Amino acid sequence: MSKGNIGVTSDNIFPVIKKFLYSDHEIFLRELISNAVDATQKLKTLSSVGEVKGDLGDLRVRVIINKEKKTLTVSDHGIGMTAEEVDKYINQIAFSGAEEFVNKYKDRTEAIIGHFGLGFYSAFMVSKKVEIFSLSYQEDAKAVHWSCEGDPEYTMEETIKAERGTDVVLHIDDEFSQYLEDATIEGLLRKYCKFLPVEIAFGKKKEWKDGKEVELDEENIINDINPAWTRKPADLTDEDYDKFYHELYPTQMEEPLFHIHLNVDYPFNLTGILYFPKIKSNLDVHRNKIQLYCNQVYVTDEVENIVPEYLTLLHGVIDSPDIPLNVSRSYLQSDNNVKKISGYITKKVADKLAELYKADKEEFAKKWDDIKMFIQFGMLTDEKFYEKAKDFALYKNLDGKYATLDEYKEQVKEAQTDKDGNLVLLYTNDPDAHYTFIERAKAKGYDVLLMDGELDVHTMSQAEQKNEKLRFVRIDSDTIENLIRKDENAKDDYSDEQREGLRKAFEAFIPKAEKLNYYVTCEPAAADALPVFLTQNEFMRRMKEMSAHQQGMSFYGQMPDQYNLVVNTAHPLIQELAAKMTSEQVSEEVEKKEGEETKKETVIKTVYSLANEDERLKQLIDIALLASGQLKGEALAKFVNRSVELL
Ligand code: ADP
């Protein structure tokens, strides 16, 4: 038996492992199993080049819990290690400047572990003692037993081991007894080892029989050793891809819409499959995330800095040995490989979408509602993606017809260009609420888009910035005559006083509400439009809507809602009201008061008192509110009663 001290610098490493690496201590299992898998793969490679002769036999890696001895063993039949190799790979974990490094990175588990190949030593995070029993594949090799109790001292001796390979035996610390529970270990294996390229066995398969769970004779294999992303696209059917999707996300019921198989080997190495899930709202976006693997070992599902943010809406796997996983997140963002990977994925995704669109526009349109949020998000946050996506990003009109923006512009150009050459695109986010406005627009031969998605407001603003002389206006933001102005303002023959009187009269009877302002304007809409109606300014409303999603815009969010109450001076009813107000009665009043008050003031007062007598004015206001869904509670009850009385 030999005794020794582990590398010079390991004095510093044990306390770090013990004290500082608590946060992620479960990764010890991933590290040990990766080593076992590597050793097995190396053996296969040696065998394939003829360096190892004969049948390799059983190559499964086994994870075994012994509750009595309180041990957890990872056992492989890989290349094994000779005593010299144990000394070289396990004992000499020497590196320069260890102390300095350890102090610098003591908060970052992964950085230390990955950087120094401390994988094996992570076993000490949860063990009071670790033993290695190993028999090398080399001819005449002698088995070796290594043992260490978490201090720099170790023992090493020759031992007897019948089978080639390595057993790493962890004597689990009392405070980590959860790692002696079947359920915990099975959970970790399923998390980290689901797609490792060598079979991992843990216990026996179980089955329900007569209401009882019974063990079968068969081993319980944790992993799929040939996951779809490692196979050639040509060998896979759509069903294979769907099946793999459910393997990845066992709780996901819905099928993905389509997939993209990634495969590059220059200038970096990356494989993977990305799936487009059905995304209906923000809510289910982050339930299933893209999983990142390194040579089929699960690393993380926090891919935020590796793929562009909008791509995190996708599902699937990315496997790359070239992503530096063991460094900090901020470093990742500036890493050149990561930038290239991110750019590559963006291009690949955009190209695939363009290809799908070209291949079958109708099919693509059918999927549009499900992928729209993802594409809009990408366009809003990634200029390069925007450039490609603008050719397949679709707009849907109220008839359910889809078109790209360029196609749509072409379709409506003739009818919807106003007198100043602006192309005005009309939209609604609520066809029921805007029914009357929509009907009026259609009557003029205009088309109306349906824009009821969560990102539509932002998308429209972006399109306006990118397209000169293009404006989106919600159908209820003004009279249709004003929205697409074809000639100079229509005129009515009301006098200024009359107009002012009418305005004041309506203003006096409009209900007051908190955080709600109504402005009365008198202007001629069409004679067959409603006599009084509400519109809402496009700019203010959009600012408010956008402020709901964006920081730094809360100023708009706090502003009261503003509506215009448009009194349609072209409508016969309004003309009648106005006529009454200019009747002799008003003139008489004006004569009488001459000298005391200005003519204008007199008119306003008279109009007001006349309006007060005329119930129809209140009725008109209520109708306008009702048409916009704003007449509620007491006001609604009053309206109903008044309507009955008027009848
Ligand atoms: P890394 O795996 O990053 O190199 P480790 O500390 O995990 O660092 O392992 C150090 C070395 O010990 C490995 O590179 C390998 O040569 C050897 N080793 C570890 N585990 C095994 C094993 N199960 N079978 C054979 N060799 C092993």
XYZ file of C-alpha atoms and ligand atoms in Angstrom:
674
model
C 0.000 0.000 0.000
C 1.206 3.465 -0.757
C 0.259 6.683 0.908
C 0.641 10.123 -0.444
C -0.561 13.641 -0.685
C -2.768 14.710 -3.534
C -1.068 17.334 -5.749
C 0.555 20.298 -4.113
C -2.342 22.628 -4.421
C -5.194 20.431 -3.377
C -4.864 21.777 0.114
C -6.837 24.630 -1.292
C -9.258 22.609 -3.251
C -10.897 20.476 -0.624
C -12.153 23.330 1.487
C -13.473 24.977 -1.661
C -15.238 21.846 -2.729
C -16.688 21.343 0.699
C -17.572 24.877 1.590
C -18.259 26.836 -1.497
C -19.708 24.448 -3.954
C -22.892 23.771 -2.083
C -25.263 25.472 -4.459
C -25.051 22.896 -7.180
C -23.840 19.805 -5.397
C -26.111 17.500 -7.360
C -23.847 17.856 -10.403
C -21.413 15.371 -8.828
C -23.516 12.596 -10.329
C -23.375 14.126 -13.784
C -19.580 14.422 -13.504
C -19.023 10.836 -12.381
C -21.338 9.396 -14.983
C -19.730 11.507 -17.705
C -16.365 10.030 -16.707
C -17.801 6.521 -16.831
C -19.320 7.179 -20.246
C -16.079 8.710 -21.532
C -14.122 5.675 -20.364
C -16.593 3.418 -22.149
C -16.473 5.450 -25.357
C -12.686 5.410 -25.283
C -12.762 1.640 -25.026
C -15.053 1.427 -28.028
C -12.716 3.662 -29.990
C -9.701 1.527 -29.069
C -11.619 -1.551 -30.069
C -12.587 -0.063 -33.419
C -8.948 0.587 -34.277
C -7.970 -2.912 -33.136
C -6.110 -1.908 -29.994
C -8.506 -3.838 -27.829
C -9.159 -7.350 -29.050
C -12.202 -9.518 -28.705
C -15.722 -8.943 -27.525
C -16.163 -5.923 -25.290
C -18.982 -7.587 -23.372
C -21.455 -5.732 -21.254
C -20.812 -1.982 -21.457
C -23.654 -0.633 -19.355
C -22.860 1.921 -16.703
C -24.602 1.077 -13.435
C -25.570 3.265 -10.563
C -26.056 1.337 -7.346
C -27.293 2.432 -3.950
C -26.348 0.432 -0.859
C -28.499 1.731 1.963
C -26.782 -0.298 4.716
C -23.278 0.760 3.812
C -24.559 4.239 2.880
C -22.760 4.133 -0.434
C -23.556 5.222 -3.949
C -21.516 3.499 -6.650
C -20.991 4.409 -10.279
C -19.645 1.387 -12.078
C -18.418 1.129 -15.662
C -16.723 -1.386 -17.941
C -14.647 1.185 -19.753
C -10.905 1.429 -20.195
C -10.180 1.482 -16.466
C -7.031 2.938 -14.935
C -3.686 1.485 -13.909
C -2.088 2.596 -10.657
C 0.106 4.984 -12.672
C -2.938 6.470 -14.322
C -4.758 6.955 -11.055
C -1.670 8.700 -9.816
C -1.467 10.855 -12.906
C -5.151 11.707 -13.388
C -6.497 11.618 -9.884
C -3.624 12.432 -7.562
C -1.857 15.106 -9.545
C -4.488 17.692 -9.931
C -1.740 20.235 -9.947
C -2.137 23.552 -11.571
C -0.466 26.872 -11.217
C -1.871 29.775 -9.305
C -4.521 27.649 -7.672
C -4.899 29.713 -4.591
C -5.426 32.900 -6.474
C -7.892 31.264 -8.809
C -9.841 29.554 -6.114
C -10.293 32.798 -4.240
C -11.400 34.582 -7.344
C -13.973 32.031 -8.408
C -15.095 30.598 -5.137
C -18.700 31.635 -5.788
C -18.841 29.962 -9.133
C -19.009 26.240 -8.826
C -19.093 25.424 -12.498
C -16.140 27.639 -13.272
C -13.863 25.816 -10.873
C -15.070 22.350 -11.626
C -14.933 22.689 -15.383
C -11.781 24.708 -15.576
C -9.595 22.232 -13.755
C -11.144 18.944 -14.639
C -12.259 18.682 -11.061
C -15.151 16.605 -12.219
C -14.125 13.617 -10.210
C -13.421 15.671 -7.103
C -16.965 16.990 -7.031
C -17.730 13.616 -5.425
C -16.328 15.100 -2.235
C -19.131 17.642 -2.142
C -21.431 14.954 -0.809
C -19.103 12.228 0.502
C -16.978 11.727 3.565
C -14.935 9.115 1.749
C -14.458 8.181 -1.890
C -12.971 4.936 -3.190
C -11.930 3.914 -6.667
C -11.621 0.277 -7.734
C -10.235 0.053 -11.239
C -8.885 -2.529 -13.661
C -7.329 -1.243 -16.844
C -8.056 -2.836 -20.232
C -4.312 -3.204 -20.758
C -2.922 -6.702 -20.799
C -1.555 -7.923 -17.495
C -2.858 -4.855 -15.714
C -3.241 -5.076 -11.964
C -6.361 -3.764 -10.296
C -5.954 -0.731 -8.080
C -7.839 0.483 -5.017
C -7.658 4.171 -4.164
C -9.266 5.714 -1.129
C -9.459 9.229 0.240
C -11.403 10.828 3.063
C -11.659 14.360 1.784
C -8.312 15.600 2.945
C -5.130 15.734 0.916
C -4.128 12.256 2.100
C -4.999 9.215 0.059
C -4.075 5.520 0.075
C -3.476 3.378 -2.952
C -3.006 -0.401 -3.060
C -3.254 -3.341 -5.354
C -6.522 -5.181 -5.207
C -8.484 -7.927 -6.880
C -11.094 -6.958 -9.411
C -12.512 -9.468 -11.813
C -13.944 -7.208 -14.475
C -12.360 -4.504 -16.547
C -13.500 -0.967 -15.713
C -13.942 1.355 -12.782
C -16.168 1.491 -9.723
C -16.312 4.809 -7.940
C -17.780 4.311 -4.473
C -19.081 7.340 -2.569
C -19.588 7.053 1.170
C -22.333 9.617 1.415
C -22.133 12.252 4.156
C -24.968 12.043 6.668
C -26.174 15.491 5.766
C -26.616 14.414 2.150
C -28.584 11.258 2.824
C -31.051 12.246 0.091
C -28.499 10.847 -2.358
C -29.189 7.408 -0.955
C -32.850 7.668 -1.947
C -33.893 5.861 -5.134
C -36.271 8.619 -6.116
C -33.657 11.375 -5.812
C -31.081 9.492 -7.829
C -33.550 8.410 -10.479
C -34.684 12.032 -10.768
C -31.126 13.271 -11.234
C -30.344 10.558 -13.734
C -33.409 11.462 -15.746
C -32.403 15.094 -15.653
C -28.745 14.786 -16.600
C -28.384 11.447 -18.320
C -31.516 11.030 -20.413
C -29.635 11.070 -23.707
C -26.143 9.824 -22.862
C -24.612 7.623 -25.561
C -23.986 4.645 -23.255
C -26.771 2.821 -21.440
C -27.151 3.823 -17.810
C -28.860 1.230 -15.591
C -30.392 2.016 -12.243
C -32.123 -0.827 -10.387
C -34.736 -3.012 -11.964
C -37.693 -2.148 -14.119
C -40.921 -2.005 -12.175
C -44.437 -2.841 -13.193
C -47.880 -2.598 -11.617
C -49.429 -6.006 -11.060
C -52.643 -6.593 -9.119
C -52.398 -3.149 -7.527
C -48.827 -3.706 -6.420
C -45.555 -2.526 -7.866
C -43.347 -5.504 -8.631
C -39.737 -5.643 -9.813
C -39.068 -7.286 -13.131
C -35.958 -9.185 -14.008
C -34.982 -6.516 -16.517
C -32.650 -3.617 -15.705
C -34.108 -0.140 -15.580
C -32.418 1.798 -18.377
C -32.562 5.535 -17.898
C -31.490 6.836 -21.264
C -32.077 6.858 -24.998
C -28.594 6.358 -26.424
C -29.487 7.517 -29.936
C -31.539 10.652 -29.456
C -32.977 12.062 -32.661
C -30.640 15.047 -32.857
C -27.591 12.749 -33.171
C -29.073 10.972 -36.166
C -29.162 12.009 -39.805
C -32.245 13.979 -40.874
C -32.610 11.636 -43.831
C -33.087 8.703 -41.464
C -35.868 10.380 -39.512
C -39.569 10.630 -40.255
C -41.906 13.343 -38.996
C -43.198 10.806 -36.476
C -39.681 10.276 -35.160
C -39.342 13.996 -34.585
C -42.704 14.175 -32.832
C -41.838 11.171 -30.716
C -38.586 12.729 -29.658
C -40.422 15.942 -28.784
C -42.524 14.038 -26.290
C -39.454 12.281 -24.952
C -38.003 15.702 -24.237
C -41.171 17.062 -22.672
C -43.148 14.165 -21.268
C -45.869 16.440 -19.892
C -46.434 18.283 -23.170
C -49.642 17.099 -24.790
C -49.660 19.148 -27.953
C -47.736 18.297 -31.088
C -45.142 20.787 -32.268
C -45.932 22.729 -35.435
C -42.646 21.956 -37.154
C -38.980 21.403 -36.459
C -35.557 22.479 -37.607
C -32.664 20.047 -37.480
C -29.407 21.893 -36.799
C -26.085 20.480 -37.875
C -22.804 22.374 -38.273
C -19.228 21.382 -37.841
C -17.445 24.482 -38.992
C -16.457 26.991 -37.584
C -17.969 25.449 -34.496
C -19.630 22.221 -33.627
C -23.331 22.183 -33.043
C -26.201 19.797 -33.478
C -29.739 19.966 -32.281
C -33.413 20.100 -33.096
C -35.573 23.127 -32.525
C -39.332 22.819 -32.408
C -41.960 25.460 -32.973
C -44.556 24.919 -30.315
C -48.051 26.305 -30.414
C -47.835 29.530 -28.466
C -51.128 31.139 -27.741
C -50.227 33.542 -24.969
C -47.363 34.709 -22.850
C -48.456 32.373 -20.127
C -47.248 29.069 -21.470
C -44.109 30.427 -23.027
C -41.570 29.362 -20.470
C -42.962 26.071 -19.349
C -40.760 23.973 -21.558
C -37.411 25.363 -22.433
C -34.646 24.616 -24.883
C -32.207 22.209 -23.283
C -28.516 22.586 -23.716
C -26.307 19.500 -23.953
C -22.590 19.000 -24.216
C -21.885 15.720 -26.008
C -25.278 14.393 -24.940
C -24.755 15.352 -21.289
C -27.475 17.671 -20.059
C -26.042 20.992 -18.940
C -28.816 23.491 -18.438
C -32.088 24.810 -19.729
C -31.041 28.377 -19.149
C -29.990 29.245 -22.651
C -30.764 32.959 -22.443
C -27.296 34.160 -23.368
C -26.573 31.516 -25.921
C -29.538 31.908 -28.223
C -31.259 35.228 -28.971
C -34.079 35.967 -26.568
C -36.914 35.374 -29.007
C -35.557 31.937 -29.806
C -35.996 30.944 -26.190
C -39.679 30.699 -27.118
C -38.818 27.604 -29.090
C -38.477 24.116 -27.684
C -35.850 21.490 -28.359
C -32.190 20.727 -27.784
C -28.875 22.248 -28.699
C -25.761 20.147 -28.285
C -22.366 21.745 -28.612
C -18.989 20.983 -27.153
C -17.935 24.483 -28.228
C -20.102 26.511 -25.927
C -17.991 27.493 -22.929
C -20.286 26.267 -20.221
C -18.095 26.782 -17.292
C -17.790 30.514 -17.422
C -19.970 33.300 -16.182
C -23.085 34.400 -18.027
C -21.796 37.889 -18.793
C -18.693 36.373 -20.322
C -20.875 34.186 -22.488
C -22.466 37.175 -24.161
C -19.149 38.521 -25.346
C -17.793 35.149 -26.359
C -17.199 34.959 -30.077
C -18.266 31.370 -30.428
C -21.504 32.119 -28.669
C -22.138 35.097 -30.931
C -21.540 32.989 -34.003
C -23.775 30.236 -32.707
C -26.522 32.682 -31.980
C -26.189 34.221 -35.445
C -26.197 30.814 -37.046
C -29.324 29.696 -35.280
C -31.114 32.918 -36.204
C -30.211 32.445 -39.851
C -31.193 28.801 -39.845
C -34.557 29.514 -38.258
C -35.309 32.386 -40.631
C -34.298 30.331 -43.660
C -36.472 27.436 -42.589
C -39.468 29.710 -42.143
C -38.861 31.338 -45.524
C -38.629 27.897 -47.092
C -41.876 26.743 -45.479
C -43.600 29.904 -46.631
C -42.403 29.531 -50.187
C -43.217 25.850 -50.367
C -46.845 26.219 -49.343
C -48.257 29.629 -48.558
C -51.641 28.296 -47.543
C -50.215 25.796 -45.084
C -47.983 28.496 -43.673
C -50.929 30.844 -43.252
C -52.782 28.147 -41.330
C -49.943 27.980 -38.839
C -49.481 31.708 -38.696
C -51.648 32.426 -35.674
C -49.587 29.948 -33.665
C -46.153 31.156 -34.668
C -46.980 34.819 -35.007
C -45.911 35.857 -31.546
C -42.541 34.225 -31.958
C -41.876 35.836 -35.341
C -43.038 39.262 -34.222
C -40.877 39.034 -31.126
C -37.908 38.124 -33.300
C -38.545 40.984 -35.702
C -38.843 43.466 -32.873
C -35.654 42.393 -31.157
C -33.312 41.268 -33.902
C -32.654 43.430 -36.924
C -31.170 40.577 -38.945
C -34.199 38.440 -38.301
C -36.469 41.345 -39.252
C -34.793 41.671 -42.632
C -35.562 38.061 -43.470
C -38.882 37.748 -41.699
C -40.554 40.740 -43.324
C -41.006 38.596 -46.420
C -43.038 35.951 -44.608
C -44.552 37.815 -41.673
C -48.280 37.908 -42.337
C -51.177 40.233 -41.662
C -54.697 38.897 -41.440
C -57.807 40.819 -42.447
C -61.344 40.425 -41.166
C -62.171 37.969 -43.932
C -59.426 35.677 -42.629
C -57.169 36.358 -45.628
C -53.413 36.535 -45.024
C -50.809 38.622 -46.826
C -47.312 39.953 -46.240
C -47.136 43.666 -45.611
C -45.864 44.351 -49.118
C -48.638 42.287 -50.682
C -51.236 43.926 -48.512
C -50.009 47.420 -49.314
C -50.366 46.610 -52.962
C -53.923 45.347 -52.448
C -55.277 48.406 -50.651
C -53.042 51.089 -52.122
C -55.560 52.443 -54.529
C -58.480 52.785 -52.145
C -56.692 53.729 -48.954
C -54.158 56.351 -49.912
C -55.190 59.730 -48.561
C -54.904 63.111 -50.220
C -51.383 63.619 -48.844
C -50.140 60.326 -50.240
C -50.189 58.427 -46.934
C -51.240 54.822 -47.132
C -53.644 54.294 -44.250
C -54.113 50.746 -42.965
C -57.232 50.268 -40.887
C -57.365 47.733 -38.098
C -59.468 46.538 -35.233
C -58.563 44.548 -32.164
C -62.195 43.801 -31.366
C -64.524 43.370 -34.344
C -67.637 43.151 -32.178
C -66.975 46.363 -30.320
C -66.062 48.210 -33.514
C -68.876 46.822 -35.593
C -70.383 50.152 -36.728
C -66.980 51.620 -37.574
C -66.077 48.530 -39.579
C -69.350 48.614 -41.505
C -68.765 52.249 -42.451
C -65.235 51.483 -43.637
C -66.397 48.520 -45.687
C -69.140 50.610 -47.238
C -66.415 52.861 -48.565
C -64.609 49.874 -50.062
C -61.848 49.834 -47.442
C -60.290 46.738 -45.898
C -59.822 46.187 -42.158
C -57.035 44.152 -40.521
C -57.458 42.089 -37.410
C -54.715 43.043 -34.977
C -55.545 41.432 -31.675
C -52.178 39.854 -30.796
C -50.115 40.756 -27.775
C -47.300 42.241 -29.851
C -49.398 43.766 -32.638
C -49.151 47.341 -31.400
C -45.358 47.120 -31.370
C -45.317 45.409 -34.727
C -47.381 48.191 -36.286
C -45.115 50.869 -34.847
C -42.115 49.060 -36.266
C -43.735 48.746 -39.687
C -44.481 52.482 -39.651
C -40.856 53.250 -38.886
C -39.633 51.005 -41.651
C -42.159 52.083 -44.294
C -42.375 55.666 -45.349
C -45.843 57.167 -45.613
C -47.504 54.204 -43.965
C -49.866 54.637 -41.026
C -51.923 52.176 -39.033
C -55.100 53.535 -37.457
C -57.577 51.702 -35.347
C -60.962 51.872 -36.929
C -62.560 53.658 -33.964
C -59.945 56.364 -33.647
C -61.845 58.880 -35.767
C -64.559 59.150 -38.364
C -63.684 57.150 -41.432
C -63.730 60.408 -43.409
C -61.023 61.773 -41.159
C -59.009 58.573 -41.020
C -58.561 58.448 -44.763
C -59.022 62.012 -45.825
C -59.716 62.214 -49.526
C -60.195 65.947 -49.904
C -60.304 69.080 -47.832
C -62.441 69.022 -44.717
C -66.091 68.820 -45.448
C -67.862 71.977 -44.320
C -71.176 72.563 -42.621
C -73.002 75.893 -42.522
C -73.117 76.252 -38.736
C -72.047 79.589 -37.333
C -69.159 79.661 -34.859
C -71.549 80.545 -32.070
C -73.812 77.700 -32.935
C -70.999 75.246 -32.992
C -69.724 76.506 -29.668
C -73.209 76.330 -28.197
C -73.694 72.809 -29.350
C -70.327 71.793 -27.936
C -71.020 73.369 -24.550
C -74.438 71.791 -24.367
C -73.091 68.307 -24.954
C -70.160 68.910 -22.646
C -72.545 69.886 -19.842
C -74.367 66.574 -19.967
C -71.483 64.205 -20.454
C -71.021 61.987 -17.384
C -67.940 62.615 -15.277
C -65.746 59.660 -14.473
C -62.370 59.224 -12.877
C -59.412 58.604 -15.190
C -61.681 59.193 -18.158
C -61.834 62.410 -20.173
C -64.282 63.225 -22.935
C -63.687 66.026 -25.404
C -66.569 67.214 -27.516
C -65.925 68.113 -31.142
C -68.519 69.227 -33.682
C -67.774 68.218 -37.225
C -69.570 66.907 -40.257
C -69.164 63.139 -40.631
C -71.555 61.485 -43.099
C -75.297 62.043 -42.895
C -75.866 58.318 -42.455
C -73.244 57.991 -39.690
C -74.398 58.063 -36.066
C -75.405 61.527 -34.802
C -72.987 61.287 -31.880
C -70.157 58.783 -31.381
C -66.926 58.228 -29.494
C -63.479 58.017 -31.040
C -60.140 57.511 -29.361
C -56.943 59.109 -30.538
C -54.629 56.519 -32.090
C -51.383 57.955 -30.767
C -52.431 58.305 -27.140
C -54.105 54.938 -27.040
C -51.132 53.198 -28.585
C -48.730 54.851 -26.154
C -50.845 53.620 -23.301
C -50.952 50.115 -24.713
C -47.237 49.994 -25.289
C -46.530 51.335 -21.831
C -48.137 48.225 -20.423
C -45.234 46.176 -21.831
C -42.357 48.598 -21.607
C -40.396 50.131 -18.836
C -39.872 53.860 -18.805
C -43.240 54.545 -20.361
C -45.300 54.568 -17.192
C -45.948 58.262 -17.814
C -48.398 57.270 -20.532
C -49.814 54.496 -18.451
C -50.889 56.905 -15.747
C -52.682 59.317 -18.074
C -56.456 59.186 -18.039
C -58.212 57.524 -20.962
C -59.265 60.127 -23.468
C -62.151 59.948 -25.883
C -63.578 62.357 -28.390
C -67.322 62.707 -28.432
C -67.945 63.586 -32.037
C -71.158 65.484 -32.667
C -71.924 64.823 -36.291
C -73.139 68.142 -37.637
C -74.143 66.493 -40.908
C -76.719 64.313 -39.188
C -80.380 65.427 -39.542
C -81.038 65.022 -35.810
C -78.176 67.310 -34.882
C -79.210 69.745 -37.565
C -82.674 69.787 -36.059
C -81.281 70.409 -32.585
C -79.083 73.149 -33.946
C -81.924 74.685 -35.889
C -83.933 74.937 -32.719
C -81.061 76.680 -31.090
C -80.816 79.274 -33.808
C -84.511 79.785 -33.849
C -86.099 83.075 -33.156
C -86.039 82.319 -29.482
C -82.287 82.582 -29.473
C -82.335 85.705 -31.607
C -84.804 87.324 -29.244
C -82.648 86.509 -26.275
C -79.706 88.000 -28.072
C -81.618 91.232 -28.789
C -82.759 91.517 -25.198
C -79.349 90.971 -23.709
C -77.477 93.157 -26.161
C -75.124 95.430 -24.353
C -75.009 93.384 -21.178
C -73.417 90.236 -22.508
C -71.644 89.431 -25.693
C -73.673 87.769 -28.340
C -71.694 84.562 -28.045
C -72.284 84.150 -24.330
C -75.979 84.629 -24.812
C -76.168 82.021 -27.486
C -74.333 79.515 -25.320
C -76.587 80.095 -22.343
C -79.701 79.825 -24.385
C -78.565 76.716 -26.149
C -77.705 75.163 -22.827
C -81.131 75.834 -21.342
C -82.807 74.555 -24.479
C -80.673 71.442 -24.389
C -81.600 70.910 -20.817
C -85.230 70.855 -21.821
C -84.580 68.472 -24.668
C -84.184 64.913 -23.394
C -82.933 63.828 -26.805
C -79.540 65.372 -26.163
C -78.926 63.180 -23.118
C -80.241 60.251 -25.069
C -77.738 60.878 -27.866
C -74.817 60.992 -25.468
C -75.916 57.760 -23.876
C -76.248 56.080 -27.243
C -72.695 57.089 -28.111
C -71.432 55.699 -24.802
C -73.489 52.566 -25.202
C -72.079 51.962 -28.686
C -68.587 51.978 -27.174
C -69.496 49.798 -24.238
C -69.044 52.625 -21.768
C -72.566 53.013 -20.464
C -72.831 51.162 -17.213
C -74.561 50.980 -13.842
C -76.806 53.849 -12.884
C -76.261 55.690 -16.153
C -77.385 52.615 -18.057
C -80.518 52.264 -15.912
C -81.364 55.931 -16.459
C -80.942 55.502 -20.168
C -83.273 52.519 -20.240
C -85.942 54.392 -18.295
C -85.629 57.478 -20.425
C -85.889 55.364 -23.577
C -89.148 53.868 -22.347
C -90.521 57.324 -21.520
C -89.554 58.694 -24.911
C -91.358 55.833 -26.617
P -12.071 15.382 -16.568
O -13.079 14.304 -16.731
O -12.593 16.752 -16.789
O -10.788 15.119 -17.287
P -11.957 14.339 -13.895
O -11.353 14.836 -12.641
O -13.397 14.038 -13.854
O -11.646 15.397 -15.026
O -11.163 13.076 -14.328
C -9.765 13.112 -14.486
C -9.309 11.941 -15.322
O -9.423 10.732 -14.607
C -10.119 11.709 -16.569
O -9.714 12.530 -17.642
C -9.824 10.229 -16.873
O -8.583 10.106 -17.526
C -9.688 9.669 -15.477
N -10.942 9.037 -15.077
C -11.912 9.544 -14.276
N -12.941 8.682 -14.136
C -12.613 7.578 -14.867
C -13.256 6.330 -15.135
N -14.466 6.040 -14.622
N -12.626 5.452 -15.935
C -11.412 5.736 -16.471
N -10.757 6.890 -16.256
C -11.339 7.804 -15.468
